[in-house]
C-alpha cells in the first residue's frame, strides 16, 4: 500500500501532472486505491489525537483527500490545507481520472492556500469546470460552508544560513577555502533534487552553449551542480540520473583543460555548512526549474548573499518568480536567451548586482517562514471562526410540523414565493423552466382560502408569469422583482412607480451588446424595467470573467443614477433600485387591508435576501438550497418546497371544509 500511495499515485500521477508533464503521468486504479487508503489511515491517526476546536494543518499533494475525510468524521475540527507544488491550469488538471474526488477532498478544508495567485486561479477554474461551482477570489461556497482561498508563498528561515556564515567557524573556514579555490573564476551554482521538473539537463545544455558562444567563459566559468538523488524507485528518476551523468561527462570531456573542469558534479546531498558556504561563494545561482511550486533554493541563495553582489537567475516557471522580480527571469526552455542573460548578468557593474540582491534579501528576510506560518494559522483561525458562527447562526432545517401548526392556527397568512430555483429548478434555457405538473393546482388551492394571500414574486417579466401562472385564480403576481404587480381582483398589472421612463436602456444596451459580441452563446434579455445579460450557455470560465468585468464597467457608469448592476445566477442584470422584492409585502398588506400574523417567504438567490430583510423577525423565511442566507430556515430543493406547499394546501382545504360545516374553531 505504501508504494502505491507514495511512489505510485503521489509521484507517478499527481507529481508529473501538476508539474505539466502529462506525457509522464500514469494512472493505475490500484495505486489510486492505495492513495485513498493511506489518506484514510492519516485520518484515523489524526482522529485519535484531535479534540473539538483543534486546528489541523494538512500539507501537500500526498494528502489531498484528507481534509474531506476529516470533515466527515469530525465536523468540529478546523482544517487548513497548503499545497507546496503548483496547481496546474484546469485544462491539464482535467486530464486526471478521479479529479472530482481530489477537488472535493480539498474542499473539506476551511482554508486552502497555494504559493501563488495563478495557482489559486487555476484551482478556481478547475472547481468551476469540474464541479460546476462558482467561487469568489477568496472563497468558494460548498454544502453550506465557505472554504476560504488564499495565495501565501512559503518563506525560509534565513538565520539558519546567515548564522552559520556569521558565527560558525568551520562554515567560515569552508567559505574562505572555496573563495580561494575559485579566485578569478565565475562560480555558478545549481542545487536541486535530481528531479525532471528541475531542468538539470536543460541547464547543462545551456551551459555548453555558453561555453561555445561566450569565449570569455572558457577556462573561467565553473558550474557546481549539487544534485540530491531522489525517488530512485521510480523509473523516470533513474533515467534522468543516467541522462545527467552522460551530459556532464560529455561537456567535461569536450571542454576540460589540465587547469580547468567546467562542471563539478556532486550527485549527493551536502551538509548544511557546505551548502551555506557554496551559496555565499557563488557569483550566480542558476535556478531554472521547468516547473516548481515555489523553489526554496532561490531564497536560500539570496539569504546567503546578505551584503553580497550575487546574481539570481530564476525560471519564470518557478512560483518564486512571482515575488522575486529583481532576479533575472528566464524561460529555461530557451537555452539561447538564457545563456545570453547569464553572460549579461555576470558582466553587470557590481553596484547594480548588489542593489538587486539587496532588494531580494529584504523581502526574503521579512516574509520568512515564521511570518508564513503565523499568517496561515491566523487565516485558518478566522476562516474556521466564521464557519462556526454560521453553524450557530445559519438557517436551521425547516421544522415542517411546527410550520404547519403555526399556519393552521393563524387567522390570516401571507405567502410570498420566488419562482426560479424556489418553486421550479433551473433549466438550461430560461424559457424551459415551465411550471411542473401540479404546481398551478397547489397554488390555486392555497389561494382559494380567503385567509391566504399568495404571491409569486419573481425577477421574471410579467409576460412569463402571466403565461405560466396567469390562469391561477386568486394568485398575486409580482414581476421584475416587484416593479410591476398584478392583483387577482382585476388581473391588471400596475407598476410600482408610474412616472417611469426607460430612456436609460439606450445608454446601457450598447455596453451589453459589446459583451454579447465578445461572448459566443450569451444574449440580452430586455424586460420592461431591466436589461439582463445571460451567459449560461457561454464557456463557464470566460463567462464568469466577463461578468465581473461587465459589473465593474457598469458600476462606474451608473454611479449617479437610480440604476444598479447585479450579478445573479449566470446573469448580470441592470435594474432600478426601487424594483426590489423587499417592497412587495407592503403592497400586499395594504391591498389585503391587514398585516398577516403568519408570513412565509421562500427564495433561493440574492434578490430574495431583500425580501427576507424586509420581513418581521418572526416571519417564516425559507431559503431553498445551501448558499449563505439571512433566512431563518432552509429546505434543500424546489421539489421539497413544492411538497411543503402541497401539505399547506391540504391543511387549508381541511380548514375551509370545517368552516363550511360550521364546526370550525373560533380561533381560525
Ligand atoms: C517542494 C516544492 C517548494 C537540496 N540539496 C541539499 C539540500 N537541499 C535543500 C535545499 C532546499 C530544499 O532541499 C529543496 O527545496 P525546493 O523548494 O527547491 O524543492 P522541493 O523539495 O521540490 O519542495 C517546491 C517546496 O516544496 C516548499 O514549499 O518550494 O516548489 O517542489 O531547502 O536547501 N540541503 C542540504 N544539502 C543538500 O545537498 N543540506
XYZ file of C-alpha atoms and ligand atoms in Angstrom:
707
model
C 0.000 0.000 0.000
C 2.790 2.428 0.918
C 4.379 2.039 -2.502
C 1.126 2.509 -4.422
C 0.460 5.597 -2.333
C 3.886 7.242 -2.454
C 5.862 6.101 -5.487
C 2.576 5.316 -7.245
C -0.284 7.789 -7.237
C 1.583 10.621 -5.493
C 4.763 10.573 -7.530
C 3.765 8.990 -10.837
C 0.320 10.516 -11.236
C -0.031 13.750 -9.292
C 3.562 14.992 -9.354
C 4.087 14.819 -13.150
C 0.626 16.112 -13.980
C 0.718 19.031 -11.560
C 4.136 19.969 -12.980
C 2.773 19.963 -16.556
C 4.318 16.679 -17.670
C 1.134 14.942 -18.847
C 3.227 12.688 -21.029
C 4.846 11.154 -17.938
C 1.750 10.631 -15.863
C 0.250 7.212 -15.363
C -2.992 6.220 -13.754
C -3.444 2.887 -12.061
C -6.631 2.051 -10.167
C -4.773 0.010 -7.551
C -2.449 2.909 -6.825
C -5.430 5.217 -6.540
C -6.978 2.857 -4.012
C -3.712 2.804 -2.073
C -3.694 6.609 -2.088
C -7.210 6.688 -0.699
C -6.405 4.102 1.890
C -3.280 5.949 3.016
C -5.300 9.140 3.377
C -7.813 7.204 5.474
C -5.006 5.944 7.693
C -3.831 9.507 8.252
C -7.402 10.431 9.136
C -7.608 7.626 11.692
C -4.404 8.683 13.373
C -5.392 12.362 13.437
C -8.734 11.427 14.966
C -7.115 9.611 17.845
C -5.491 12.919 18.841
C -7.873 15.670 17.692
C -10.226 17.402 20.111
C -13.164 19.624 19.063
C -11.922 23.070 18.091
C -8.365 21.905 17.280
C -6.613 23.281 14.211
C -5.348 20.634 11.797
C -2.936 21.730 9.088
C -2.643 19.296 6.191
C 0.336 19.595 3.841
C 0.699 18.825 0.193
C -0.352 16.665 -2.705
C 0.054 13.346 -0.927
C -2.910 14.174 1.321
C -5.464 15.856 -0.894
C -8.309 13.625 0.279
C -7.604 14.104 3.955
C -9.464 17.411 4.575
C -12.773 15.930 3.477
C -12.189 12.649 5.272
C -11.555 14.582 8.459
C -14.524 16.893 7.956
C -16.865 13.942 7.513
C -15.553 12.210 10.607
C -15.277 15.261 12.862
C -17.189 18.324 11.674
C -15.962 20.319 14.676
C -12.242 20.484 13.866
C -10.707 23.340 11.908
C -8.875 22.202 8.823
C -6.310 24.043 6.718
C -4.539 22.752 3.619
C -1.383 24.024 1.958
C -0.259 22.844 -1.474
C 3.524 23.011 -1.941
C 3.523 22.204 -5.650
C 1.814 24.091 -8.496
C -1.902 23.749 -9.055
C -1.992 23.322 -12.839
C -4.268 25.011 -15.325
C -7.711 23.416 -15.495
C -7.024 22.077 -18.997
C -4.232 19.939 -17.521
C -5.962 19.145 -14.239
C -8.963 17.836 -16.145
C -6.863 15.019 -17.582
C -6.748 13.398 -14.184
C -9.030 10.438 -13.532
C -10.716 10.902 -10.104
C -10.317 14.684 -10.406
C -13.699 15.234 -8.732
C -12.714 13.321 -5.590
C -9.479 15.265 -5.309
C -11.212 18.634 -5.509
C -13.925 17.533 -3.117
C -11.193 16.257 -0.821
C -9.576 19.705 -0.665
C -12.919 21.439 -0.253
C -13.366 19.631 3.065
C -10.954 22.225 4.499
C -11.896 25.603 5.970
C -8.893 27.248 4.378
C -6.886 26.223 1.298
C -3.729 28.119 0.361
C -1.316 27.998 -2.579
C 2.048 29.597 -3.287
C 0.801 31.994 -5.973
C -2.288 33.732 -7.298
C -2.073 31.927 -10.568
C -2.305 28.536 -8.797
C -5.271 29.874 -6.906
C -6.920 30.981 -10.147
C -6.205 27.581 -11.704
C -7.833 25.919 -8.726
C -10.926 28.109 -9.003
C -11.234 27.350 -12.700
C -10.946 23.630 -12.030
C -13.590 23.839 -9.317
C -15.827 25.595 -11.812
C -15.105 23.318 -14.752
C -15.027 20.008 -12.907
C -17.555 20.530 -10.127
C -19.575 23.393 -11.656
C -19.093 25.513 -8.529
C -18.743 29.280 -8.807
C -16.302 30.925 -6.453
C -15.077 34.340 -5.443
C -11.457 35.466 -5.456
C -11.083 34.409 -1.840
C -13.755 31.807 -1.178
C -15.920 29.059 -2.554
C -19.263 28.049 -1.082
C -19.835 24.353 -0.807
C -22.522 22.418 1.033
C -23.496 25.450 3.115
C -19.880 26.070 4.173
C -17.466 28.658 2.951
C -13.944 27.481 2.045
C -11.501 30.356 2.228
C -8.869 30.512 -0.562
C -5.538 32.269 -0.476
C -2.137 32.756 -2.090
C 0.566 32.609 0.551
C 4.089 31.823 -0.694
C 6.216 29.961 1.821
C 9.363 31.580 3.217
C 12.611 30.235 4.649
C 14.335 30.689 7.994
C 17.167 32.943 6.737
C 19.032 32.762 10.048
C 19.549 29.039 9.582
C 22.043 30.113 6.917
C 23.166 33.592 7.924
C 24.032 32.499 11.483
C 26.305 29.787 10.115
C 28.065 32.314 7.904
C 28.318 34.935 10.630
C 29.233 32.834 13.645
C 30.170 29.254 12.753
C 33.961 28.826 12.490
C 34.005 25.725 10.232
C 31.497 27.303 7.803
C 33.573 30.493 7.605
C 36.710 28.458 7.011
C 34.985 26.486 4.243
C 33.798 29.720 2.639
C 37.333 31.109 2.639
C 38.639 27.891 1.046
C 36.033 27.870 -1.707
C 36.624 31.557 -2.450
C 40.325 30.928 -2.688
C 39.847 27.961 -4.980
C 37.621 29.899 -7.376
C 39.510 33.183 -7.269
C 39.382 34.851 -10.693
C 36.679 32.481 -11.907
C 32.899 32.708 -12.147
C 31.344 30.267 -9.736
C 27.868 29.315 -10.981
C 25.809 27.166 -8.642
C 22.924 24.748 -9.135
C 21.305 22.969 -6.159
C 18.413 20.646 -6.803
C 16.798 17.371 -6.023
C 17.546 15.143 -9.001
C 14.060 15.591 -10.450
C 12.935 16.064 -14.048
C 10.997 19.167 -13.034
C 14.185 20.954 -12.024
C 15.510 21.382 -15.561
C 19.013 19.984 -14.959
C 19.658 18.628 -18.490
C 18.408 21.917 -19.963
C 20.787 23.781 -17.644
C 23.731 21.636 -18.705
C 22.955 22.150 -22.383
C 22.615 25.880 -21.805
C 25.980 25.890 -20.058
C 27.506 24.114 -23.018
C 26.071 26.779 -25.287
C 27.507 29.486 -23.060
C 30.948 27.927 -23.257
C 30.687 27.637 -27.031
C 29.411 31.129 -27.662
C 30.870 33.354 -24.938
C 34.538 32.602 -25.368
C 35.486 34.638 -22.304
C 33.707 31.971 -20.235
C 36.130 29.253 -21.284
C 38.586 28.495 -18.557
C 36.702 30.930 -16.368
C 33.166 29.724 -15.618
C 32.618 26.724 -13.392
C 29.208 25.219 -12.799
C 28.979 23.486 -9.444
C 25.912 21.297 -9.584
C 24.672 19.662 -6.389
C 22.034 17.057 -7.277
C 20.494 15.137 -4.441
C 19.253 11.684 -5.513
C 15.523 11.412 -5.089
C 12.673 8.892 -5.630
C 15.052 6.356 -7.133
C 12.377 3.654 -7.069
C 10.638 5.476 -9.914
C 11.968 4.653 -13.410
C 11.874 8.240 -14.710
C 14.202 9.332 -11.944
C 16.694 6.578 -12.735
C 16.610 7.575 -16.404
C 17.189 11.209 -15.503
C 20.192 10.272 -13.402
C 21.734 8.476 -16.375
C 20.990 11.351 -18.723
C 22.635 13.871 -16.389
C 25.674 11.607 -15.810
C 26.119 11.366 -19.567
C 25.742 15.070 -20.260
C 28.218 16.034 -17.541
C 30.721 13.537 -18.946
C 30.259 14.831 -22.488
C 30.619 18.508 -21.625
C 33.596 17.990 -19.342
C 35.171 15.774 -21.991
C 34.604 18.408 -24.648
C 35.934 21.477 -22.769
C 38.164 20.491 -19.826
C 41.810 21.560 -19.733
C 44.530 20.468 -17.301
C 43.770 23.629 -15.218
C 40.001 23.804 -15.525
C 36.990 21.484 -15.354
C 33.789 23.272 -16.377
C 31.324 21.176 -14.349
C 31.777 19.992 -10.799
C 29.012 17.465 -10.378
C 28.080 16.259 -6.898
C 25.416 13.596 -7.062
C 24.754 13.524 -3.339
C 23.493 15.715 -0.549
C 25.956 18.032 1.167
C 25.893 19.194 4.796
C 24.179 22.497 5.627
C 27.527 24.242 6.373
C 28.907 23.270 2.983
C 25.722 24.434 1.294
C 25.821 27.797 3.098
C 29.450 28.291 2.087
C 28.654 27.439 -1.546
C 25.669 29.821 -1.609
C 27.795 32.609 -0.158
C 30.710 31.991 -2.511
C 28.708 31.637 -5.718
C 28.696 34.557 -8.158
C 25.477 33.286 -9.635
C 22.721 30.886 -8.612
C 21.233 29.041 -11.529
C 17.684 28.193 -10.508
C 15.873 27.124 -13.623
C 13.199 24.518 -12.948
C 10.867 23.714 -15.827
C 8.088 23.926 -13.231
C 8.328 24.397 -9.482
C 5.754 25.129 -6.819
C 7.946 27.818 -5.347
C 11.678 26.919 -5.009
C 13.436 27.412 -1.726
C 16.937 27.332 -3.191
C 16.377 30.774 -4.759
C 15.519 32.212 -1.339
C 18.359 30.430 0.449
C 20.857 31.795 -2.046
C 19.562 35.317 -1.537
C 19.773 34.896 2.255
C 23.450 33.887 1.948
C 24.122 36.908 -0.257
C 23.338 39.292 2.633
C 25.557 42.249 1.782
C 26.817 40.460 -1.348
C 26.534 41.019 -5.091
C 25.413 37.608 -6.340
C 23.191 37.149 -9.371
C 19.988 35.131 -9.218
C 18.931 33.537 -12.479
C 15.389 32.330 -11.941
C 12.981 30.407 -14.111
C 9.725 32.187 -14.790
C 8.048 28.818 -14.174
C 9.063 28.722 -10.521
C 6.428 30.037 -8.139
C 9.146 32.166 -6.549
C 9.288 34.280 -9.742
C 6.027 35.938 -8.755
C 7.666 37.566 -5.728
C 11.316 37.876 -6.823
C 11.053 40.484 -9.522
C 14.646 41.709 -9.122
C 16.002 38.325 -10.205
C 16.896 37.714 -13.858
C 13.862 35.809 -15.069
C 14.381 33.331 -17.894
C 12.497 30.700 -19.838
C 14.620 27.584 -19.231
C 13.480 26.001 -22.497
C 15.013 28.948 -24.342
C 18.629 27.903 -23.998
C 19.976 30.605 -26.293
C 18.470 33.554 -24.434
C 19.184 32.045 -21.036
C 22.861 31.794 -21.958
C 22.807 35.425 -23.121
C 21.142 36.547 -19.891
C 23.792 34.796 -17.825
C 26.660 36.365 -19.751
C 24.983 39.762 -19.498
C 24.252 39.460 -15.753
C 27.816 38.435 -14.914
C 29.129 41.448 -16.821
C 26.963 43.983 -14.951
C 28.638 46.521 -12.667
C 28.881 45.262 -9.110
C 26.706 48.117 -7.783
C 23.766 47.091 -9.884
C 24.057 43.436 -8.878
C 24.367 44.449 -5.230
C 21.259 46.621 -5.407
C 19.144 43.886 -6.938
C 20.127 41.271 -4.417
C 19.633 43.683 -1.515
C 16.006 44.254 -2.507
C 15.551 40.498 -2.765
C 17.225 39.940 0.594
C 14.959 42.417 2.383
C 11.898 40.596 1.139
C 13.241 37.128 1.967
C 14.109 38.298 5.486
C 10.726 39.907 6.020
C 8.495 37.214 4.522
C 10.207 34.428 6.361
C 8.763 31.036 7.185
C 7.655 32.177 10.644
C 5.584 35.023 9.189
C 4.160 32.492 6.726
C 3.202 30.045 9.465
C 1.663 32.776 11.613
C -0.386 34.081 8.730
C -1.566 30.662 7.702
C -2.719 29.834 11.200
C -4.340 33.238 11.737
C -6.243 32.941 8.454
C -7.270 29.383 9.219
C -8.467 30.507 12.639
C -10.555 33.270 11.061
C -11.995 31.019 8.370
C -12.930 28.437 10.970
C -14.467 31.054 13.259
C -16.731 32.327 10.505
C -17.834 28.738 9.811
C -18.661 28.186 13.478
C -20.598 31.479 13.580
C -22.594 30.306 10.654
C -23.134 26.893 12.153
C -24.705 28.724 15.061
C -26.457 31.482 13.103
C -27.141 29.916 9.700
C -30.546 28.635 8.671
C -31.955 25.633 10.504
C -33.653 22.886 8.510
C -37.290 23.902 8.248
C -39.332 22.377 11.117
C -42.242 21.356 8.929
C -44.664 20.249 11.643
C -44.150 23.461 13.597
C -44.735 25.487 10.447
C -47.903 23.559 9.669
C -49.261 24.157 13.109
C -48.452 27.896 13.005
C -50.090 28.059 9.592
C -53.171 26.220 10.770
C -53.792 28.448 13.762
C -53.219 31.809 12.027
C -56.192 33.940 11.169
C -54.565 35.411 8.070
C -51.498 34.390 6.149
C -49.189 35.857 3.537
C -47.170 33.576 1.297
C -44.506 35.167 -0.908
C -42.815 32.719 -3.205
C -39.957 33.225 -5.592
C -40.249 31.229 -8.833
C -36.914 30.098 -10.371
C -34.835 27.976 -8.025
C -37.628 28.014 -5.419
C -40.784 26.594 -6.982
C -39.021 25.271 -10.082
C -35.438 24.075 -10.680
C -33.158 25.956 -13.069
C -33.309 24.971 -16.749
C -30.548 25.443 -19.290
C -32.699 27.953 -21.181
C -34.857 30.338 -19.117
C -37.924 29.668 -21.296
C -37.769 25.955 -20.416
C -38.382 26.449 -16.700
C -42.116 25.811 -17.094
C -44.227 25.008 -14.012
C -44.137 21.293 -13.276
C -47.452 19.416 -13.168
C -49.382 20.090 -10.003
C -47.787 23.442 -9.138
C -50.603 25.614 -10.523
C -53.147 23.411 -8.776
C -51.350 23.680 -5.425
C -51.151 27.463 -5.730
C -54.832 27.643 -6.710
C -55.851 25.534 -3.722
C -53.848 27.774 -1.401
C -55.220 30.969 -2.929
C -58.799 29.713 -2.752
C -58.865 30.218 1.005
C -59.738 33.879 1.682
C -57.455 33.832 4.742
C -54.449 33.358 2.420
C -52.760 35.982 0.282
C -50.498 34.098 -2.086
C -47.997 35.856 -4.357
C -45.345 34.657 -6.754
C -42.578 37.245 -6.540
C -40.088 36.828 -9.331
C -37.429 38.553 -11.376
C -39.219 37.302 -14.495
C -41.124 39.545 -16.876
C -44.865 39.916 -16.442
C -45.330 38.054 -19.729
C -43.591 34.920 -18.459
C -45.535 34.966 -15.220
C -48.811 35.650 -16.949
C -48.165 32.934 -19.468
C -47.328 30.284 -16.873
C -49.409 31.252 -13.872
C -51.853 33.901 -15.121
C -54.739 31.403 -15.100
C -54.389 30.537 -11.407
C -57.382 32.106 -9.690
C -56.698 34.270 -6.660
C -52.911 34.410 -7.188
C -50.930 37.641 -6.938
C -48.093 38.021 -9.412
C -45.132 40.348 -8.821
C -42.858 40.541 -11.859
C -39.418 42.073 -12.339
C -38.609 41.906 -8.624
C -41.804 43.734 -7.732
C -41.502 46.568 -10.256
C -44.936 45.607 -11.589
C -47.704 43.747 -9.741
C -50.916 42.021 -10.810
C -53.779 41.819 -8.361
C -56.126 38.822 -8.663
C -59.104 41.109 -8.174
C -58.994 42.685 -11.610
C -55.980 40.891 -13.174
C -54.480 44.289 -14.044
C -50.773 44.949 -13.896
C -49.703 48.077 -12.075
C -46.184 49.425 -11.999
C -44.682 50.305 -8.652
C -43.871 53.785 -9.952
C -45.986 55.471 -12.541
C -43.650 58.252 -13.700
C -41.059 55.880 -15.056
C -39.006 56.328 -18.209
C -36.925 53.612 -19.824
C -34.751 56.027 -21.765
C -31.744 54.700 -19.793
C -31.850 51.475 -21.813
C -30.472 53.260 -24.866
C -27.298 54.051 -22.964
C -26.865 50.697 -21.280
C -27.778 48.412 -24.167
C -24.669 49.161 -26.290
C -22.468 48.154 -23.361
C -24.251 44.837 -23.053
C -24.172 44.358 -26.817
C -20.431 44.756 -26.738
C -20.274 41.876 -24.254
C -22.593 39.735 -26.364
C -20.261 40.232 -29.309
C -17.320 39.061 -27.246
C -19.088 36.068 -25.735
C -20.483 33.392 -28.015
C -23.596 31.846 -26.502
C -24.547 34.892 -24.447
C -27.612 37.057 -25.065
C -29.522 40.127 -23.902
C -32.986 39.836 -22.445
C -34.987 43.013 -22.359
C -37.617 43.347 -19.684
C -39.803 46.383 -19.057
C -37.791 47.599 -16.115
C -34.441 45.996 -16.676
C -31.876 44.675 -19.124
C -30.239 41.330 -18.499
C -27.092 39.797 -19.944
C -27.399 35.975 -19.829
C -24.285 33.846 -20.193
C -25.492 30.425 -19.039
C -24.727 28.962 -22.490
C -21.286 30.581 -22.750
C -17.994 29.000 -21.725
C -18.197 28.893 -17.940
C -14.846 30.421 -17.099
C -14.872 33.092 -19.774
C -18.444 33.957 -18.826
C -17.569 34.496 -15.153
C -14.590 36.566 -16.046
C -16.562 38.834 -18.384
C -19.417 39.116 -15.899
C -17.021 40.602 -13.365
C -15.695 42.957 -15.976
C -19.191 43.995 -17.031
C -20.287 44.759 -13.477
C -17.128 46.788 -12.942
C -17.741 48.769 -16.155
C -21.383 49.411 -15.265
C -20.672 50.384 -11.666
C -18.759 53.434 -12.806
C -21.264 54.305 -15.482
C -24.352 54.020 -13.240
C -22.964 55.537 -10.060
C -25.091 58.692 -10.186
C -28.299 57.076 -11.430
C -31.140 55.076 -9.868
C -29.900 52.011 -11.726
C -27.722 49.248 -10.330
C -25.952 46.282 -11.892
C -26.253 42.970 -10.049
C -24.832 39.533 -10.643
C -27.326 36.697 -10.406
C -27.067 33.081 -11.461
C -25.230 33.274 -14.771
C -26.680 36.711 -15.409
C -25.828 40.352 -14.973
C -28.948 42.450 -14.528
C -29.249 46.211 -14.716
C -32.356 47.341 -12.870
C -33.862 50.198 -10.924
C -33.021 50.403 -7.239
C -36.697 50.528 -6.339
C -37.518 47.349 -8.282
C -36.872 45.333 -5.176
C -38.648 42.346 -3.718
C -38.497 43.945 -0.278
C -41.238 46.393 -1.362
C -43.771 43.745 -2.283
C -45.062 42.789 1.149
C -46.330 46.273 1.984
C -48.244 46.336 -1.311
C -49.930 43.040 -0.486
C -50.669 44.040 3.087
C -52.297 47.284 2.053
C -54.293 45.518 -0.662
C -55.406 42.851 1.789
C -56.262 45.607 4.262
C -54.284 43.980 7.080
C -50.913 42.736 8.177
C -50.895 38.977 8.485
C -49.865 37.255 11.697
C -48.385 34.451 9.607
C -45.938 35.236 6.837
C -43.977 32.705 4.787
C -41.356 33.883 2.282
C -39.288 31.469 0.223
C -36.435 32.181 -2.154
C -33.071 30.987 -3.309
C -30.956 33.866 -4.561
C -29.605 37.278 -3.679
C -32.720 39.188 -4.754
C -34.760 37.151 -2.258
C -32.496 38.335 0.505
C -34.067 41.816 0.039
C -37.420 40.241 0.736
C -36.188 38.356 3.802
C -34.641 41.557 5.130
C -37.926 43.477 4.863
C -39.982 40.957 6.882
C -40.657 40.930 10.611
C -38.286 38.784 12.683
C -40.824 36.057 13.358
C -41.682 35.576 9.668
C -41.058 32.115 8.247
C -38.185 32.955 5.918
C -37.091 29.891 3.980
C -34.009 29.575 1.810
C -34.068 26.919 -0.885
C -30.586 25.383 -1.307
C -27.336 25.629 0.595
C -25.942 29.105 -0.051
C -25.278 31.773 2.519
C -28.564 33.452 3.522
C -30.258 35.569 6.155
C -33.331 33.314 6.083
C -34.140 31.511 9.351
C -34.800 28.161 7.743
C -33.800 26.152 4.743
C -35.133 23.380 2.559
C -32.835 21.525 0.196
C -34.642 21.806 -3.148
C -37.601 23.159 -5.149
C -39.150 19.651 -5.037
C -39.114 19.814 -1.255
C -40.633 23.299 -1.390
C -43.470 22.102 -3.627
C -44.153 19.182 -1.303
C -44.392 21.598 1.591
C -46.829 23.855 -0.279
C -48.974 20.859 -1.176
C -49.211 19.999 2.545
C -50.158 23.589 3.347
C -52.825 23.421 0.631
C -54.220 20.210 2.165
C -54.374 21.927 5.545
C -56.069 24.972 4.117
C -58.722 22.847 2.411
C -59.464 20.973 5.603
C -59.897 24.342 7.357
C -62.267 25.522 4.638
C -64.298 22.310 4.869
C -64.508 22.599 8.638
C -65.560 26.229 8.374
C -68.253 25.309 5.869
C -69.637 22.615 8.158
C -69.881 25.168 10.977
C -67.580 23.272 13.342
C -64.560 25.432 12.762
C -62.559 26.521 15.765
C -63.375 30.122 16.551
C -59.682 30.995 16.554
C -59.185 30.264 12.894
C 8.564 21.364 -2.636
C 8.187 22.051 -3.942
C 8.568 24.248 -2.835
C 18.889 20.493 -1.584
N 20.087 19.890 -1.684
C 20.614 19.866 -0.455
C 19.744 20.463 0.417
N 18.669 20.842 -0.309
C 17.503 21.526 0.228
C 17.507 22.975 -0.209
C 16.033 23.330 -0.114
C 15.334 22.001 -0.393
O 16.296 20.992 -0.276
C 14.752 21.960 -1.797
O 13.616 22.753 -1.815
P 12.882 23.177 -3.165
O 11.950 24.279 -2.886
O 13.903 23.547 -4.155
O 12.161 21.875 -3.749
P 11.231 20.601 -3.303
O 11.994 19.676 -2.425
O 10.818 20.025 -4.578
O 9.997 21.155 -2.468
C 8.891 23.378 -4.037
C 8.821 23.482 -1.559
O 8.148 22.241 -1.562
C 8.363 24.297 -0.349
O 7.002 24.604 -0.417
O 9.434 25.366 -2.869
O 8.498 24.043 -5.208
O 8.515 21.226 -5.054
O 15.719 23.740 1.196
O 18.329 23.689 0.653
N 20.011 20.610 1.721
C 21.194 20.133 2.190
N 22.072 19.510 1.373
C 21.821 19.354 0.072
O 22.646 18.782 -0.627
N 21.508 20.280 3.463
